[in-house]
Short mmCIF file of C-alpha atoms in Angstrom, two decimals:
data_model
loop_
_atom_site.label_atom_id
_atom_site.label_comp_id
_atom_site.label_asym_id
_atom_site.label_seq_id
_atom_site.Cartn_x
_atom_site.Cartn_y
_atom_site.Cartn_z
CA MET A 1 0.06 0.14 0.03
CA ALA A 2 0.96 3.29 -0.66
CA ARG A 3 2.10 4.91 2.61
CA THR A 4 1.12 8.56 4.13
CA ALA A 5 3.78 11.20 3.70
CA GLU A 6 3.70 11.65 7.39
CA GLY A 7 5.03 7.93 8.18
CA PRO A 8 5.36 6.05 11.24
CA ALA A 9 6.28 9.19 13.46
CA GLY A 10 4.06 11.53 12.60
CA LEU A 11 1.24 9.56 13.05
CA ILE A 12 2.61 8.75 16.20
CA GLU A 13 3.24 12.35 17.15
CA GLN A 14 -0.63 13.26 16.23
CA LEU A 15 -2.08 10.85 18.56
CA PRO A 16 -2.63 13.36 21.48
CA SER A 17 -4.90 15.45 19.40
CA ARG A 18 -6.66 12.59 18.81
CA PHE A 19 -6.82 11.75 22.69
CA THR A 20 -10.55 10.94 24.58
CA THR A 21 -11.12 10.45 27.77
CA GLU A 22 -15.20 9.70 27.29
CA ALA A 23 -16.56 7.11 29.27
CA GLY A 24 -13.15 7.14 31.16
CA THR A 25 -11.55 5.07 28.72
CA ALA A 26 -8.06 6.22 29.91
CA ILE A 27 -5.67 3.76 31.06
CA ASP A 28 -2.66 5.28 32.89
CA GLY A 29 0.33 3.83 31.55
CA ARG A 30 3.88 4.15 29.39
CA TYR A 31 3.10 2.67 25.27
CA ARG A 32 6.15 1.94 23.52
CA LEU A 33 5.05 1.64 19.80
CA HIS A 34 7.90 -0.09 17.77
CA ILE A 35 6.79 0.67 13.97
CA GLY A 36 9.26 -0.35 12.01
CA ARG A 37 12.68 1.73 13.17
CA THR A 38 10.25 4.09 14.99
CA ARG A 39 10.67 4.19 18.13
CA ARG A 40 8.23 6.57 20.51
CA ASP A 41 6.51 6.18 23.49
CA VAL A 42 2.98 7.28 24.08
CA ILE A 43 2.42 8.48 28.04
CA VAL A 44 -0.98 8.83 29.54
CA VAL A 45 -1.38 10.06 32.62
CA GLY A 46 -4.15 11.97 34.34
CA GLY A 47 -6.38 12.03 31.40
CA ALA A 48 -3.55 13.72 29.38
CA CYS A 49 -1.51 12.54 26.58
CA ARG A 50 1.85 13.30 25.11
CA VAL A 51 4.52 12.02 22.66
CA GLU A 52 7.92 11.07 23.97
CA LYS A 53 11.20 9.26 22.09
CA ALA A 54 11.85 6.33 23.56
CA ASN A 55 14.91 6.35 26.30
CA GLY A 56 15.82 3.79 29.11
CA VAL A 57 12.45 4.11 31.07
CA LEU A 58 10.57 0.96 31.48
CA PRO A 59 7.81 1.15 29.68
CA ASP A 60 4.09 -0.49 30.91
CA ALA A 61 3.25 -2.40 27.30
CA GLU A 62 5.17 -2.46 24.22
CA ILE A 63 3.46 -3.09 20.60
CA ARG A 64 5.34 -4.04 17.63
CA THR A 65 4.20 -3.99 13.75
CA ASP A 66 5.30 -2.91 10.16
CA PRO A 67 4.84 0.51 9.20
CA ASP A 68 2.14 -0.77 6.50
CA THR A 69 0.01 -2.33 9.48
CA TRP A 70 0.30 0.61 11.28
CA GLU A 71 -1.15 2.81 9.10
CA LEU A 72 -3.84 0.47 8.60
CA ILE A 73 -4.49 1.15 11.71
CA ASP A 74 -4.71 4.47 12.27
CA GLN A 75 -6.83 4.32 9.03
CA GLY A 76 -9.42 2.45 10.83
CA ARG A 77 -9.42 -0.07 8.30
CA ILE A 78 -8.26 -2.91 10.49
CA SER A 79 -8.19 -2.82 14.52
CA GLY A 80 -5.27 -4.13 16.44
CA ILE A 81 -6.37 -7.09 17.67
CA GLU A 82 -7.39 -7.94 13.86
CA ALA A 83 -3.56 -7.69 13.18
CA PHE A 84 -2.67 -9.41 15.95
CA ALA A 85 -4.77 -12.53 15.43
CA ASP A 86 -2.51 -12.49 11.54
CA ARG A 87 0.40 -12.13 13.74
CA ARG A 88 1.07 -8.86 12.00
CA LEU A 89 1.16 -6.74 15.21
CA HIS A 90 2.69 -8.11 18.64
CA VAL A 91 2.90 -6.95 22.27
CA ARG A 92 4.93 -7.73 25.31
CA GLY A 93 4.31 -6.43 29.12
CA SER A 94 0.58 -6.06 30.01
CA ILE A 95 -1.61 -7.53 27.53
CA SER A 96 -4.84 -5.86 29.01
CA LYS A 97 -2.88 -2.17 28.73
CA VAL A 98 -2.38 -3.02 25.28
CA LEU A 99 -6.04 -3.93 24.50
CA GLY A 100 -6.73 -0.62 26.08
CA PHE A 101 -4.74 1.57 23.86
CA GLU A 102 -6.67 1.70 20.99
CA PRO A 103 -10.00 2.43 22.36
CA MET A 104 -8.11 5.83 23.78
CA PHE A 105 -8.18 7.53 20.58
CA GLU A 106 -10.48 8.69 17.62
CA ARG A 107 -10.14 6.78 14.64
CA PRO A 108 -12.35 6.50 11.26
CA ALA A 109 -14.72 4.07 11.17
CA ALA A 110 -13.31 2.31 7.70
CA GLY A 111 -14.26 -1.15 8.02
CA GLY A 112 -12.04 -2.76 11.06
CA MET A 113 -13.76 -4.26 13.87
CA ARG A 114 -14.69 -1.79 16.66
CA TYR A 115 -14.36 -2.98 20.30
CA THR A 116 -14.18 -0.97 24.25
CA LEU A 117 -12.80 -2.14 27.15
CA GLU A 118 -15.68 -2.32 29.90
CA LYS A 119 -16.32 -2.70 33.44
CA ALA A 120 -19.92 -4.16 34.72
CA ARG A 121 -20.55 -3.38 38.41
CA THR A 122 -23.11 -6.33 39.64
CA ARG A 123 -23.90 -6.93 43.47
CA ASN A 124 -20.64 -8.60 44.57
CA SER A 125 -18.18 -8.29 41.71
CA THR A 126 -16.97 -6.35 39.03
CA ILE A 127 -16.58 -7.99 36.10
CA SER A 128 -14.05 -6.40 33.14
CA TYR A 129 -14.62 -7.75 29.89
CA ILE A 130 -13.86 -6.96 26.06
CA ALA A 131 -17.09 -6.06 23.94
CA ALA A 132 -16.80 -6.24 19.94
CA GLY A 133 -19.49 -6.68 17.18
CA ARG A 134 -22.87 -5.37 16.32
CA GLU A 135 -24.82 -4.23 19.63
CA GLY A 136 -28.54 -6.04 18.91
CA ALA A 137 -26.48 -9.04 17.29
CA PRO A 138 -26.79 -12.37 19.19
CA PRO A 139 -24.64 -12.46 22.47
CA LEU A 140 -21.98 -14.60 22.84
CA ILE A 141 -19.94 -14.89 26.14
CA LEU A 142 -16.51 -16.45 26.24
CA LEU A 143 -15.32 -18.00 29.30
CA HIS A 144 -11.42 -18.51 29.50
CA GLY A 145 -9.57 -20.91 31.64
CA LEU A 146 -7.26 -21.63 35.25
CA GLY A 147 -4.94 -18.78 35.10
CA GLY A 148 -6.20 -16.89 32.25
CA THR A 149 -7.92 -14.09 30.88
CA ASN A 150 -10.15 -12.62 28.30
CA SER A 151 -6.92 -12.39 25.66
CA SER A 152 -6.94 -15.85 25.23
CA TRP A 153 -9.85 -14.90 22.24
CA LEU A 154 -8.06 -12.69 20.34
CA THR A 155 -7.47 -14.58 17.88
CA VAL A 156 -11.22 -15.91 17.35
CA LEU A 157 -12.58 -12.80 18.41
CA PRO A 158 -12.72 -10.83 15.35
CA ALA A 159 -13.95 -13.82 13.55
CA LEU A 160 -16.66 -14.11 15.86
CA ALA A 161 -18.05 -10.41 16.21
CA ARG A 162 -18.61 -10.50 12.47
CA ARG A 163 -22.23 -12.52 13.63
CA TYR A 164 -22.23 -11.69 17.32
CA ARG A 165 -22.09 -9.65 20.03
CA VAL A 166 -19.14 -11.17 22.06
CA LEU A 167 -18.06 -10.41 25.33
CA ALA A 168 -15.04 -11.74 26.72
CA ILE A 169 -14.85 -11.45 30.14
CA ASP A 170 -12.15 -11.79 32.71
CA PHE A 171 -13.61 -13.83 35.49
CA PRO A 172 -13.98 -12.82 39.24
CA GLY A 173 -10.53 -13.16 40.76
CA PHE A 174 -8.38 -12.93 37.31
CA GLY A 175 -7.39 -10.47 35.30
CA ALA A 176 -8.60 -6.73 35.14
CA SER A 177 -12.03 -8.05 37.20
CA SER A 178 -12.39 -7.43 40.74
CA LYS A 179 -10.97 -10.45 43.35
CA PRO A 180 -13.71 -10.76 45.67
CA LEU A 181 -13.07 -13.47 48.62
CA GLY A 182 -15.55 -16.60 47.64
CA ARG A 183 -15.68 -19.86 46.76
CA TYR A 184 -14.54 -20.02 43.52
CA THR A 185 -16.29 -23.05 42.36
CA ALA A 186 -18.13 -23.38 39.12
CA PRO A 187 -21.38 -22.89 40.74
CA TRP A 188 -20.13 -19.49 42.09
CA PHE A 189 -18.53 -18.14 38.94
CA ALA A 190 -21.98 -19.08 37.15
CA LYS A 191 -24.25 -17.52 39.23
CA HIS A 192 -21.40 -14.02 38.75
CA VAL A 193 -21.89 -14.30 34.76
CA PHE A 194 -25.54 -14.89 35.37
CA ALA A 195 -25.33 -11.27 37.15
CA PHE A 196 -23.21 -9.93 34.34
CA MET A 197 -25.75 -10.67 32.13
CA ASP A 198 -28.29 -8.87 34.15
CA GLU A 199 -26.44 -6.01 34.67
CA LEU A 200 -26.28 -5.75 30.37
CA GLY A 201 -29.78 -6.71 29.87
CA TYR A 202 -29.76 -10.07 28.40
CA GLY A 203 -31.96 -12.47 29.42
CA SER A 204 -30.08 -15.55 27.53
CA SER A 205 -26.62 -16.05 25.46
CA TYR A 206 -24.75 -18.49 23.32
CA VAL A 207 -21.69 -19.52 25.90
CA ALA A 208 -18.15 -20.77 24.78
CA GLY A 209 -15.63 -21.54 27.39
CA ASN A 210 -12.15 -23.24 27.01
CA SER A 211 -11.37 -25.75 30.22
CA MET A 212 -12.37 -24.11 33.39
CA GLY A 213 -14.72 -21.69 30.76
CA GLY A 214 -16.40 -24.76 29.91
CA ARG A 215 -17.14 -26.25 33.12
CA VAL A 216 -18.35 -23.09 34.03
CA ALA A 217 -20.76 -22.92 30.84
CA MET A 218 -21.87 -26.79 31.75
CA GLU A 219 -22.98 -25.39 35.55
CA MET A 220 -24.59 -22.22 33.82
CA ALA A 221 -27.09 -24.84 31.67
CA MET A 222 -27.52 -27.00 34.59
CA LEU A 223 -28.72 -24.09 36.68
CA GLU A 224 -30.49 -21.77 34.40
CA PRO A 225 -31.14 -23.39 30.97
CA GLU A 226 -33.47 -21.11 29.52
CA ARG A 227 -30.91 -18.35 30.14
CA VAL A 228 -28.08 -20.66 27.98
CA ARG A 229 -28.86 -20.90 24.10
CA ALA A 230 -26.42 -23.01 23.41
CA ILE A 231 -23.03 -24.14 24.80
CA ALA A 232 -19.51 -24.63 23.29
CA CYS A 233 -17.51 -26.25 25.72
CA LEU A 234 -13.20 -26.40 24.45
CA CYS A 235 -11.12 -29.22 26.47
CA PRO A 236 -13.54 -28.12 29.11
CA ALA A 237 -12.62 -29.32 32.71
CA ALA A 238 -15.06 -31.74 34.17
CA ALA A 239 -15.13 -34.11 37.46
CA PHE A 240 -12.23 -36.54 38.02
CA SER A 241 -13.53 -39.84 38.69
CA LYS A 242 -9.72 -40.60 39.94
CA ARG A 243 -8.88 -38.09 42.50
CA PRO A 244 -5.19 -39.57 43.91
CA GLY A 245 -4.29 -37.47 47.12
CA LEU A 246 -8.12 -36.25 47.58
CA LEU A 247 -7.48 -36.08 51.48
CA LEU A 248 -4.33 -33.82 50.88
CA ALA A 249 -6.28 -31.64 48.31
CA LYS A 250 -9.25 -31.77 51.21
CA LEU A 251 -7.24 -30.17 53.75
CA ALA A 252 -4.71 -28.09 51.72
CA ARG A 253 -5.87 -24.43 51.53
CA PRO A 254 -6.47 -21.97 48.77
CA GLU A 255 -5.04 -19.33 51.38
CA LEU A 256 -1.48 -20.72 51.07
CA GLY A 257 -1.24 -19.30 47.70
CA VAL A 258 -1.17 -15.63 49.03
CA VAL A 259 2.23 -16.33 50.30
CA ALA A 260 3.62 -18.25 47.52
CA ALA A 261 6.63 -17.22 45.54
CA ARG A 262 7.26 -15.69 42.05
CA LEU A 263 7.15 -18.85 39.98
CA PRO A 264 10.22 -19.00 37.62
CA ARG A 265 9.76 -17.35 34.80
CA SER A 266 11.48 -20.04 32.01
CA GLN A 267 9.12 -22.60 33.73
CA LEU A 268 5.85 -21.30 33.58
CA ILE A 269 6.95 -20.76 29.74
CA GLU A 270 7.55 -24.38 29.41
CA GLY A 271 3.86 -25.05 31.40
CA LEU A 272 2.52 -22.67 28.67
CA LYS A 273 4.01 -24.74 25.85
CA ASP A 274 2.87 -27.79 27.37
CA LEU A 275 -0.69 -26.54 26.65
CA PHE A 276 -0.04 -26.96 22.52
CA ALA A 277 0.11 -30.13 20.34
CA ASP A 278 2.72 -28.06 18.71
CA PRO A 279 4.40 -25.27 19.89
CA SER A 280 5.60 -24.08 17.01
CA ARG A 281 2.12 -22.99 15.71
CA ILE A 282 1.93 -20.28 17.87
CA ASP A 283 3.85 -16.90 17.68
CA PRO A 284 6.94 -16.87 19.78
CA GLU A 285 6.49 -13.64 21.44
CA TRP A 286 3.18 -14.66 22.35
CA PHE A 287 4.59 -16.52 25.41
CA GLU A 288 6.99 -14.10 26.81
CA ALA A 289 3.37 -11.76 26.67
CA ALA A 290 1.10 -14.29 28.00
CA ILE A 291 4.07 -14.50 31.25
CA ASP A 292 4.12 -10.95 31.35
CA ASP A 293 0.11 -10.34 31.74
CA PHE A 294 0.15 -13.32 34.43
CA LEU A 295 2.78 -12.01 36.62
CA VAL A 296 1.23 -8.92 36.52
CA THR A 297 -1.59 -10.51 37.84
CA TRP A 298 0.04 -12.63 40.03
CA ARG A 299 1.54 -9.85 42.75
CA SER A 300 -2.16 -9.50 43.62
CA PRO A 301 -2.43 -12.00 46.82
CA ARG A 302 -6.06 -11.92 46.04
CA ALA A 303 -5.27 -13.04 42.51
CA ARG A 304 -3.47 -16.24 44.25
CA LEU A 305 -5.90 -16.99 46.20
CA ALA A 306 -7.86 -17.22 43.66
CA PHE A 307 -5.96 -19.57 41.07
CA PHE A 308 -5.56 -21.85 44.14
CA ALA A 309 -9.02 -21.69 45.30
CA SER A 310 -10.23 -22.52 41.72
CA LEU A 311 -7.71 -25.26 40.81
CA ARG A 312 -8.70 -27.03 44.17
CA ASN A 313 -12.20 -27.09 43.89
CA ILE A 314 -11.73 -27.94 39.94
CA TYR A 315 -9.85 -31.32 41.19
CA LEU A 316 -12.64 -31.15 44.15
CA ASP A 317 -15.10 -31.10 42.07
CA GLU A 318 -17.96 -34.03 43.03
CA PRO A 319 -17.97 -36.77 39.87
CA ASP A 320 -20.64 -39.08 40.95
CA GLY A 321 -23.74 -39.58 43.55
CA ASP A 322 -27.75 -37.73 43.01
CA SER A 323 -25.53 -34.15 43.07
CA GLY A 324 -22.56 -35.54 41.29
CA PHE A 325 -21.34 -34.15 38.23
CA TRP A 326 -21.87 -36.51 35.82
CA THR A 327 -25.49 -37.16 37.20
CA ARG A 328 -26.73 -33.43 36.98
CA LEU A 329 -25.55 -33.71 33.15
CA LYS A 330 -27.36 -36.52 31.71
CA GLU A 331 -30.31 -33.89 32.43
CA LEU A 332 -29.01 -31.23 30.24
CA SER A 333 -31.30 -29.85 27.81
CA VAL A 334 -29.09 -26.99 26.21
CA PRO A 335 -27.22 -27.69 23.06
CA ALA A 336 -24.07 -28.74 23.67
CA LEU A 337 -21.00 -28.96 21.62
CA TYR A 338 -17.28 -30.55 23.40
CA LEU A 339 -14.20 -30.36 20.99
CA TYR A 340 -11.52 -31.94 22.66
CA GLY A 341 -7.34 -32.24 21.59
CA HIS A 342 -6.07 -35.73 21.44
CA ASN A 343 -2.72 -34.07 22.65
CA ASP A 344 -4.03 -32.16 25.52
CA ARG A 345 -1.84 -33.29 28.57
CA LEU A 346 -4.24 -31.69 31.27
CA ILE A 347 -7.95 -33.03 30.16
CA THR A 348 -7.48 -36.57 28.20
CA SER A 349 -9.15 -37.17 25.32
CA ARG A 350 -11.45 -39.91 26.98
CA PHE A 351 -13.51 -37.47 28.65
CA GLY A 352 -15.29 -36.93 25.03
CA GLN A 353 -16.17 -40.61 25.21
CA ARG A 354 -17.65 -40.52 28.65
CA VAL A 355 -19.59 -37.02 27.68
CA LEU A 356 -21.28 -39.04 24.50
CA LYS A 357 -22.05 -42.00 26.69
CA THR A 358 -23.53 -39.49 29.53
CA LEU A 359 -25.80 -36.96 26.94
CA SER A 360 -26.35 -38.72 23.64
CA THR A 361 -27.43 -35.13 22.41
CA ALA A 362 -24.34 -33.72 22.21
CA THR A 363 -22.06 -33.00 19.59
CA VAL A 364 -18.48 -34.59 20.48
CA GLU A 365 -15.57 -33.63 18.07
CA MET A 366 -11.87 -34.94 18.36
CA TRP A 367 -9.24 -32.95 16.91
CA ASP A 368 -6.03 -35.15 16.52
CA ASP A 369 -3.62 -32.54 15.78
CA CYS A 370 -5.08 -30.10 18.91
CA GLY A 371 -3.91 -29.75 22.59
CA HIS A 372 -5.33 -27.76 25.74
CA VAL A 373 -6.11 -24.49 23.63
CA PRO A 374 -7.62 -24.68 20.23
CA GLN A 375 -8.59 -21.31 19.77
CA LEU A 376 -4.79 -20.33 20.04
CA GLU A 377 -3.58 -23.31 18.35
CA HIS A 378 -6.07 -23.16 15.28
CA PRO A 379 -8.21 -20.25 16.09
CA MET A 380 -9.38 -20.27 11.73
CA ARG A 381 -10.97 -23.98 12.56
CA THR A 382 -12.42 -22.84 15.74
CA ALA A 383 -14.14 -20.03 14.94
CA GLN A 384 -15.53 -22.06 12.43
CA LEU A 385 -16.76 -24.43 14.30
CA LEU A 386 -18.29 -22.40 17.15
CA GLY A 387 -19.79 -20.65 14.32
CA ARG A 388 -21.62 -23.36 12.40
CA PHE A 389 -22.65 -24.90 15.91
CA PHE A 390 -24.58 -22.07 17.18
CA SER A 391 -25.94 -20.75 13.46
CA ALA A 392 -27.33 -24.14 13.43
CA THR A 393 -28.62 -24.03 17.10
CA PRO A 394 -32.99 -24.04 17.30
CA GLY A 395 -33.72 -20.67 17.29
CA ALA A 396 -30.51 -19.01 15.74
CA MET A 397 -30.81 -16.31 13.12
CA PRO A 398 -29.69 -17.87 9.83
CA ASP A 399 -26.24 -17.05 8.94
CA ARG A 400 -25.74 -15.05 6.01
CA ARG A 401 -22.17 -13.73 7.08
CA ALA A 402 -19.29 -16.55 7.00
CA VAL A 403 -17.78 -16.58 9.99
#
């Protein structure tokens, strides 16, 4: 494409004139932009914005892309999330701050995806979420896994937003949401998501969840099926029938996480790579950015408490008996899709066979080339699967636009 006369430096220098603080969108921080060979820091403090040449000051977040992509973003022809999903934009530092950068500046509506960062204040928590897609479109709530945030859905969000009003939330206790004292069980999370829907005025919604988010999606469908149009569970956590060390897990207290030392970065990255069948499919810089974001949250004692409490409750989830998970799942009436990865080291694909035996109406898929996070490892395929499934559910609007 033909570049503007201003070039990257000129476009960045114009940002303060387009800065907007409407609806409290300004997020204080130092944002370092690497646009080709151009380096500039955009500093947002107290509702004001200025640009400086990059210096030795450590930024809160870094955004790197090429000049052509930056011009497309500047012109409103694509969004930063779309560029990120296409691997044309790379980030480091706080992903939450990076997500908040673009909405702080006015830009033309030239076909790029529009999104906002919002907060919904319910009776018991404040839930942070990304909103994208046309208002009035069918709502689709995206639920992340343990230790994750709503950023784990960025790779499929642009495709899904073509048809749905997508709301990717941070669970209470995670990401930028509040960190209340609570039980951090699947029913506890489900009730918070319902309160979130109430606050936004949604009587019902489609719901998709990965890992722990998939378990919460199932819980929502079992607790209040009339409010859940359909669920898609990607490698969902489910009650384990074999639980070695169960007594030790019951005695362990999640409060121990409050004093946990900072985890070695190298171990975190290796653990993250284990989530994928083939880590080379993932942009290497994504691993670094994901760990950056995790460690920002990990500094909070309440965030660590939420993590360990959630982990403990996943393990203690009762599988059998009158009120056991698998007993209750038999009565699930909501259309349900399950996707498992053959190379998932956390949730074995054998759970898919048990789901089929327990819930004959469910749609179950197995991907041989997938690990635990299909929306990151195979984003286009995942978005297409979700679009096909939700559009085929009873009462769904005809899907005239390909996802």
